[in-house]
């Protein structure tokens, strides 16, 4: 079976029909109550990405105050190469250490949704860090709730 392309891609359909669509994200809670959080209605603090992620979010202001960071235990010595796109435009490419990345991403005039995509060069597993954690997820970026101004 061939994959969808162009306007048939799920992210494009989500924009057209006002769906909250995302892939490449982990849920943050152990009781699984936040599987499909409303990006504007029920704050969850942060979202964990996988190695790459995409979210279609409603535009609720002029500028998205994007904040992301990594919790990789060795990121100060071995930074995590990170890319962030907004509506298919590369808005950041560089290495992230333990300090947060702050980006002001302007909404595209006339658009009701924004597509945020991320990609990093490596993930980490808390269970492999020697901390005693039983969390076996491959974690990428931590992304703060979607905040608009």
mmCIF file of C-alpha atoms in Angstrom:
data_model
loop_
_atom_site.group_PDB
_atom_site.id
_atom_site.type_symbol
_atom_site.label_atom_id
_atom_site.label_comp_id
_atom_site.label_asym_id
_atom_site.label_seq_id
_atom_site.Cartn_x
_atom_site.Cartn_y
_atom_site.Cartn_z
ATOM 1 C CA UNK A 1 0.000 0.000 0.000
ATOM 2 C CA UNK A 2 1.261 3.441 -0.879
ATOM 3 C CA UNK A 3 1.448 6.174 1.750
ATOM 4 C CA UNK A 4 -0.620 9.315 1.543
ATOM 5 C CA UNK A 5 0.940 12.383 -0.026
ATOM 6 C CA UNK A 6 0.209 16.069 -0.389
ATOM 7 C CA UNK A 7 -3.142 17.158 1.057
ATOM 8 C CA UNK A 8 -3.994 13.534 1.938
ATOM 9 C CA UNK A 9 -1.331 13.310 4.645
ATOM 10 C CA UNK A 10 -2.848 13.060 8.138
ATOM 11 C CA UNK A 11 -1.163 16.297 9.239
ATOM 12 C CA UNK A 12 -2.764 18.194 6.330
ATOM 13 C CA UNK A 13 -6.170 16.631 7.014
ATOM 14 C CA UNK A 14 -5.799 17.603 10.699
ATOM 15 C CA UNK A 15 -5.302 21.239 9.712
ATOM 16 C CA UNK A 16 -8.255 21.177 7.344
ATOM 17 C CA UNK A 17 -10.713 19.529 9.768
ATOM 18 C CA UNK A 18 -9.403 20.970 13.042
ATOM 19 C CA UNK A 19 -8.088 17.718 14.556
ATOM 20 C CA UNK A 20 -5.412 17.531 17.189
ATOM 21 C CA UNK A 21 -2.861 15.306 15.470
ATOM 22 C CA UNK A 22 0.545 14.216 16.638
ATOM 23 C CA UNK A 23 3.069 11.415 16.380
ATOM 24 C CA UNK A 24 6.409 10.740 18.000
ATOM 25 C CA UNK A 25 5.276 11.767 21.517
ATOM 26 C CA UNK A 26 5.188 9.778 24.751
ATOM 27 C CA UNK A 27 2.513 10.289 27.377
ATOM 28 C CA UNK A 28 3.811 11.764 30.625
ATOM 29 C CA UNK A 29 1.689 9.977 33.166
ATOM 30 C CA UNK A 30 1.707 6.411 34.345
ATOM 31 C CA UNK A 31 -2.098 6.083 34.595
ATOM 32 C CA UNK A 32 -2.398 6.833 30.855
ATOM 33 C CA UNK A 33 -5.082 9.480 31.496
ATOM 34 C CA UNK A 34 -3.273 11.980 29.265
ATOM 35 C CA UNK A 35 -3.051 9.907 26.104
ATOM 36 C CA UNK A 36 -4.664 12.593 23.943
ATOM 37 C CA UNK A 37 -4.205 15.879 25.822
ATOM 38 C CA UNK A 38 -5.863 18.977 24.466
ATOM 39 C CA UNK A 39 -2.935 21.254 23.632
ATOM 40 C CA UNK A 40 -4.795 24.327 24.835
ATOM 41 C CA UNK A 41 -7.227 23.052 27.452
ATOM 42 C CA UNK A 42 -5.608 20.622 29.841
ATOM 43 C CA UNK A 43 -2.032 21.599 30.666
ATOM 44 C CA UNK A 44 0.353 18.705 31.167
ATOM 45 C CA UNK A 45 3.554 20.672 31.777
ATOM 46 C CA UNK A 46 5.722 19.038 29.156
ATOM 47 C CA UNK A 47 5.697 16.476 26.400
ATOM 48 C CA UNK A 48 8.454 13.942 25.729
ATOM 49 C CA UNK A 49 9.293 13.345 22.091
ATOM 50 C CA UNK A 50 10.778 10.303 20.463
ATOM 51 C CA UNK A 51 13.662 10.693 17.998
ATOM 52 C CA UNK A 52 11.394 12.636 15.646
ATOM 53 C CA UNK A 53 7.974 14.144 16.228
ATOM 54 C CA UNK A 54 5.211 16.152 14.605
ATOM 55 C CA UNK A 55 2.250 17.974 16.150
ATOM 56 C CA UNK A 56 -0.505 19.973 14.474
ATOM 57 C CA UNK A 57 -1.612 22.564 17.003
ATOM 58 C CA UNK A 58 -4.252 25.313 16.841
ATOM 59 C CA UNK A 59 -2.934 28.845 16.491
ATOM 60 C CA UNK A 60 -4.034 30.820 19.560
ATOM 61 C CA UNK A 61 -1.945 33.956 19.212
ATOM 62 C CA UNK A 62 0.665 35.668 17.064
ATOM 63 C CA UNK A 63 3.780 33.932 18.417
ATOM 64 C CA UNK A 64 4.366 30.433 19.767
ATOM 65 C CA UNK A 65 6.700 30.631 22.787
ATOM 66 C CA UNK A 66 8.441 27.310 22.101
ATOM 67 C CA UNK A 67 10.628 25.882 24.879
ATOM 68 C CA UNK A 68 12.484 22.566 24.652
ATOM 69 C CA UNK A 69 15.323 20.880 26.520
ATOM 70 C CA UNK A 70 17.043 17.522 26.854
ATOM 71 C CA UNK A 71 17.508 15.485 29.995
ATOM 72 C CA UNK A 72 20.245 13.263 28.561
ATOM 73 C CA UNK A 73 22.677 12.752 31.467
ATOM 74 C CA UNK A 74 25.709 13.300 29.206
ATOM 75 C CA UNK A 75 24.390 16.240 27.169
ATOM 76 C CA UNK A 76 26.865 18.737 28.666
ATOM 77 C CA UNK A 77 29.732 16.630 27.314
ATOM 78 C CA UNK A 78 27.996 15.211 24.245
ATOM 79 C CA UNK A 79 25.360 17.741 23.073
ATOM 80 C CA UNK A 80 22.239 16.542 21.278
ATOM 81 C CA UNK A 81 21.960 17.803 17.698
ATOM 82 C CA UNK A 82 18.439 19.180 17.302
ATOM 83 C CA UNK A 83 16.256 20.481 14.477
ATOM 84 C CA UNK A 84 12.894 22.241 14.809
ATOM 85 C CA UNK A 85 10.556 23.096 11.928
ATOM 86 C CA UNK A 86 7.415 25.231 11.961
ATOM 87 C CA UNK A 87 5.089 24.818 8.994
ATOM 88 C CA UNK A 88 7.900 23.032 7.101
ATOM 89 C CA UNK A 89 10.392 25.901 7.648
ATOM 90 C CA UNK A 90 13.549 25.131 9.605
ATOM 91 C CA UNK A 91 13.519 27.498 12.588
ATOM 92 C CA UNK A 92 16.395 25.983 14.583
ATOM 93 C CA UNK A 93 19.327 23.679 13.980
ATOM 94 C CA UNK A 94 22.057 23.255 16.544
ATOM 95 C CA UNK A 95 23.342 21.406 19.569
ATOM 96 C CA UNK A 96 21.471 21.423 22.879
ATOM 97 C CA UNK A 97 23.042 20.850 26.239
ATOM 98 C CA UNK A 98 21.142 20.991 29.549
ATOM 99 C CA UNK A 99 20.015 24.616 29.064
ATOM 100 C CA UNK A 100 16.544 25.118 27.557
ATOM 101 C CA UNK A 101 16.080 26.254 23.980
ATOM 102 C CA UNK A 102 13.761 29.278 23.753
ATOM 103 C CA UNK A 103 12.239 30.131 20.362
ATOM 104 C CA UNK A 104 9.635 32.728 19.389
ATOM 105 C CA UNK A 105 7.920 31.210 16.365
ATOM 106 C CA UNK A 106 5.539 33.560 14.557
ATOM 107 C CA UNK A 107 2.278 32.089 13.302
ATOM 108 C CA UNK A 108 1.858 32.051 9.544
ATOM 109 C CA UNK A 109 -0.679 34.800 8.730
ATOM 110 C CA UNK A 110 -4.088 33.409 7.858
ATOM 111 C CA UNK A 111 -3.377 29.873 9.103
ATOM 112 C CA UNK A 112 -5.490 28.337 11.861
ATOM 113 C CA UNK A 113 -2.947 25.604 12.744
ATOM 114 C CA UNK A 114 0.811 25.266 12.997
ATOM 115 C CA UNK A 115 2.813 22.118 12.298
ATOM 116 C CA UNK A 116 5.726 21.711 14.700
ATOM 117 C CA UNK A 117 8.271 19.039 13.801
ATOM 118 C CA UNK A 118 11.376 18.047 15.729
ATOM 119 C CA UNK A 119 14.288 15.726 15.122
ATOM 120 C CA UNK A 120 17.278 14.843 17.293
ATOM 121 C CA UNK A 121 20.333 12.712 16.627
ATOM 122 C CA UNK A 122 19.977 10.458 19.684
ATOM 123 C CA UNK A 123 17.583 9.493 22.458
ATOM 124 C CA UNK A 124 18.259 8.142 25.939
ATOM 125 C CA UNK A 125 16.632 5.604 28.271
ATOM 126 C CA UNK A 126 16.285 6.459 31.966
ATOM 127 C CA UNK A 127 16.607 2.733 32.807
ATOM 128 C CA UNK A 128 20.110 2.751 31.253
ATOM 129 C CA UNK A 129 21.322 5.762 33.258
ATOM 130 C CA UNK A 130 22.218 3.885 36.448
ATOM 131 C CA UNK A 131 19.641 5.831 38.464
ATOM 132 C CA UNK A 132 17.520 2.784 39.268
ATOM 133 C CA UNK A 133 14.688 3.972 37.014
ATOM 134 C CA UNK A 134 12.512 1.302 35.400
ATOM 135 C CA UNK A 135 11.474 3.686 32.605
ATOM 136 C CA UNK A 136 12.493 1.968 29.340
ATOM 137 C CA UNK A 137 11.152 4.622 26.960
ATOM 138 C CA UNK A 138 13.540 6.143 24.427
ATOM 139 C CA UNK A 139 13.262 9.834 25.330
ATOM 140 C CA UNK A 140 14.131 12.741 23.092
ATOM 141 C CA UNK A 141 13.231 16.376 23.683
ATOM 142 C CA UNK A 142 11.107 17.666 26.517
ATOM 143 C CA UNK A 143 8.751 20.285 25.084
ATOM 144 C CA UNK A 144 6.845 22.692 27.325
ATOM 145 C CA UNK A 145 3.113 23.129 26.886
ATOM 146 C CA UNK A 146 2.118 25.162 23.843
ATOM 147 C CA UNK A 147 2.051 28.805 24.972
ATOM 148 C CA UNK A 148 0.932 31.613 22.630
ATOM 149 C CA UNK A 149 1.319 35.386 22.862
#
